[in-house]
């Protein structure tokens, strides 16, 4: 039996309800959705790779074995091929996302023509949610409940306290 596999790559620094919404949608479309945290040496982020993987794993545990969480370093298309994925899933929240997503999808198609990129629109209420804005709001003491799961909110507050209010 052919298993339809997709990868959902991102920085997930930290995972938000927007990510979870897209993972739930992807899990309905594919037999296996691999949410994969990318190592980006130019974007060190607030949380370590292991922390992001742990938070993401916890956040999608309710989806069972249709969703896996992993991490990778290198080219996304190499990882996708290694996993036998036929698609890359990405979210498209607002028009300003389009330029980057179009460029990335086109480059990935150039590198791996057999892998299709699917841009999925998140559910209502998630269009303005990004990891970057969540970190900024939390760093200045704003409420982020409803934007990230409670356990991630707690970790975010702890991490920002450790960093004495700094964001990256
Ligand atoms: O959550 P982000 O930061 O928007 O995710 C960007 C990500 C990780 C998907 C992108 O930077 C990526 O694919 N990095 C892996 C390296 C790679 O394959 N680069 C070429 C992509 S065109």
Coordinates of C-alpha atoms and ligand atoms in Angstrom, one line a residue:
X1 CA 0.0 0.0 0.0
X2 CA 1.3 3.4 -0.9
X3 CA 1.6 5.7 2.1
X4 CA 1.2 9.4 1.3
X5 CA 3.8 11.3 3.4
X6 CA 4.3 15.0 3.8
X7 CA 6.7 17.1 5.7
X8 CA 5.7 20.3 7.5
X9 CA 9.0 22.2 8.1
X10 CA 9.5 25.3 10.3
X11 CA 11.5 26.9 13.0
X12 CA 8.7 26.4 15.6
X13 CA 10.4 28.9 18.0
X14 CA 8.0 28.2 19.7
X15 CA 5.1 26.2 18.2
X16 CA 1.8 28.1 18.1
X17 CA -1.8 27.2 17.7
X18 CA -1.4 28.3 14.1
X19 CA 1.2 25.5 13.6
X20 CA -1.0 23.0 15.3
X21 CA -4.0 24.0 13.2
X22 CA -2.0 23.4 10.0
X23 CA -0.6 20.1 11.3
X24 CA -4.2 18.9 12.1
X25 CA -5.2 19.9 8.5
X26 CA -2.2 18.1 7.1
X27 CA -2.8 15.0 9.1
X28 CA -6.3 14.8 7.5
X29 CA -4.7 14.9 4.0
X30 CA -1.8 12.5 4.4
X31 CA -1.2 9.1 5.9
X32 CA 1.8 10.5 7.7
X33 CA 2.7 14.1 8.4
X34 CA 6.2 14.8 9.7
X35 CA 6.4 18.1 11.5
X36 CA 10.1 18.9 11.3
X37 CA 12.1 21.5 13.1
X38 CA 14.8 22.9 11.0
X39 CA 18.3 23.8 12.3
X40 CA 19.1 27.2 11.1
X41 CA 22.6 28.3 12.1
X42 CA 21.8 31.9 11.0
X43 CA 18.7 32.0 13.2
X44 CA 19.6 30.6 16.6
X45 CA 16.2 31.5 18.1
X46 CA 15.0 31.5 21.7
X47 CA 14.6 27.8 22.4
X48 CA 17.1 25.0 21.7
X49 CA 16.3 22.4 19.0
X50 CA 15.6 19.8 21.7
X51 CA 13.2 22.2 23.5
X52 CA 11.3 22.9 20.2
X53 CA 11.0 19.2 19.3
X54 CA 9.8 18.5 22.9
X55 CA 7.2 21.3 22.8
X56 CA 6.0 20.3 19.4
X57 CA 5.7 16.6 20.3
X58 CA 3.6 17.5 23.3
X59 CA 1.4 19.8 21.3
X60 CA 0.5 17.2 18.7
X61 CA 0.3 14.2 20.9
X62 CA -3.5 14.1 20.5
X63 CA -3.0 13.4 16.7
X64 CA -1.6 9.9 17.4
X65 CA 0.6 8.1 14.9
X66 CA -0.4 10.1 11.8
X67 CA 2.0 12.8 13.0
X68 CA 5.6 12.5 13.8
X69 CA 8.0 15.1 15.0
X70 CA 11.6 15.3 14.0
X71 CA 14.4 17.7 13.3
X72 CA 16.9 18.1 10.5
X73 CA 19.9 20.1 9.4
X74 CA 20.6 20.7 5.7
X75 CA 18.4 21.0 2.6
X76 CA 14.7 20.4 3.2
X77 CA 14.3 18.5 -0.1
X78 CA 17.1 16.1 0.9
X79 CA 15.2 15.4 4.2
X80 CA 11.9 15.0 2.4
X81 CA 13.4 12.5 -0.1
X82 CA 15.0 10.6 2.7
X83 CA 11.6 10.2 4.4
X84 CA 9.8 9.3 1.1
X85 CA 7.6 12.4 1.3
X86 CA 5.7 13.5 -1.8
X87 CA 4.8 16.9 -0.5
X88 CA 5.9 19.8 1.6
X89 CA 3.2 21.5 3.5
X90 CA 3.4 25.2 4.5
X91 CA 0.9 27.7 5.9
X92 CA -0.1 30.8 4.0
X93 CA -1.6 33.3 6.5
X94 CA -1.5 36.7 4.8
X95 CA -0.5 38.1 1.4
X96 CA 2.9 39.1 2.7
X97 CA 3.7 35.4 3.3
X98 CA 3.2 34.7 -0.3
X99 CA 6.4 36.1 -1.7
X100 CA 8.7 34.0 0.6
X101 CA 6.5 30.9 0.2
X102 CA 6.4 31.2 -3.6
X103 CA 10.2 31.7 -3.7
X104 CA 10.8 28.7 -1.4
X105 CA 8.3 26.5 -3.2
X106 CA 9.9 27.4 -6.6
X107 CA 13.4 26.7 -5.4
X108 CA 12.4 23.4 -3.8
X109 CA 10.7 22.4 -7.1
X110 CA 13.8 23.3 -9.0
X111 CA 15.8 21.1 -6.6
X112 CA 13.2 18.3 -6.3
X113 CA 10.6 18.4 -9.1
X114 CA 8.9 15.3 -7.8
X115 CA 8.0 17.0 -4.5
X116 CA 4.9 19.2 -4.5
X117 CA 4.5 22.2 -2.1
X118 CA 1.0 22.7 -0.7
X119 CA 0.2 26.0 0.8
X120 CA -2.6 25.7 3.3
X121 CA -4.7 28.5 4.7
X122 CA -4.9 28.3 8.5
X123 CA -8.3 28.3 10.3
X124 CA -9.9 31.6 11.3
X125 CA -8.2 33.3 14.2
X126 CA -4.8 32.1 13.3
X127 CA -3.9 34.5 10.5
X128 CA -2.1 36.9 12.6
X129 CA -0.3 34.4 14.8
X130 CA 3.5 34.0 14.3
X131 CA 6.2 32.7 16.7
X132 CA 8.0 36.0 16.3
X133 CA 5.0 38.1 17.4
X134 CA 4.2 35.7 20.2
X135 CA 7.7 36.1 21.6
X136 CA 7.5 39.8 21.3
X137 CA 4.2 40.1 23.0
X138 CA 5.3 37.8 25.8
X139 CA 8.6 39.6 26.2
X140 CA 6.7 42.9 26.8
X141 CA 4.4 41.2 29.3
X142 CA 1.4 40.8 27.0
X143 CA -1.1 37.9 27.1
X144 CA -0.4 35.0 24.8
X145 CA -3.0 32.6 26.0
X146 CA -5.1 31.4 23.0
X147 CA -2.0 31.8 20.8
X148 CA 0.1 29.0 22.2
X149 CA -0.9 26.0 24.3
X150 CA -0.7 26.7 28.1
X151 CA 2.4 24.5 28.6
X152 CA 4.2 26.4 25.9
X153 CA 3.1 29.7 27.4
X154 CA 4.6 28.6 30.8
X155 CA 7.9 27.6 29.1
X156 CA 8.0 30.9 27.2
X157 CA 7.6 32.9 30.3
X158 CA 10.3 30.9 32.1
X159 CA 12.7 31.2 29.2
X160 CA 12.1 34.9 28.9
X161 CA 12.7 35.3 32.6
X162 CA 16.0 33.4 32.3
X163 CA 16.9 35.7 29.5
X164 CA 15.8 38.7 31.5
X165 CA 13.3 39.9 29.0
X166 CA 15.5 39.5 25.9
X167 CA 14.1 38.1 22.7
X168 CA 15.9 36.8 19.6
Ligands
LIG1 O1 9.3 28.6 10.2 P1 10.2 29.2 9.1 O2 11.4 29.9 9.8 O3 9.5 30.1 8.2 O4 10.8 28.0 8.3 C1 11.7 28.1 7.2 C2 12.3 26.8 6.8 C3 12.9 26.0 7.9 C4 11.1 25.9 6.2 C5 13.3 27.0 5.7 O5 14.3 28.0 6.1 C6 14.0 25.8 5.2 O6 13.5 25.0 4.5 N1 15.3 25.6 5.7 C7 16.1 24.4 5.3 C8 17.2 24.8 4.3 C9 16.7 24.7 2.9 O7 16.3 23.7 2.4 N2 16.8 25.9 2.3 C10 16.3 26.1 0.9 C11 14.8 26.3 0.9 S1 14.3 27.1 -0.5

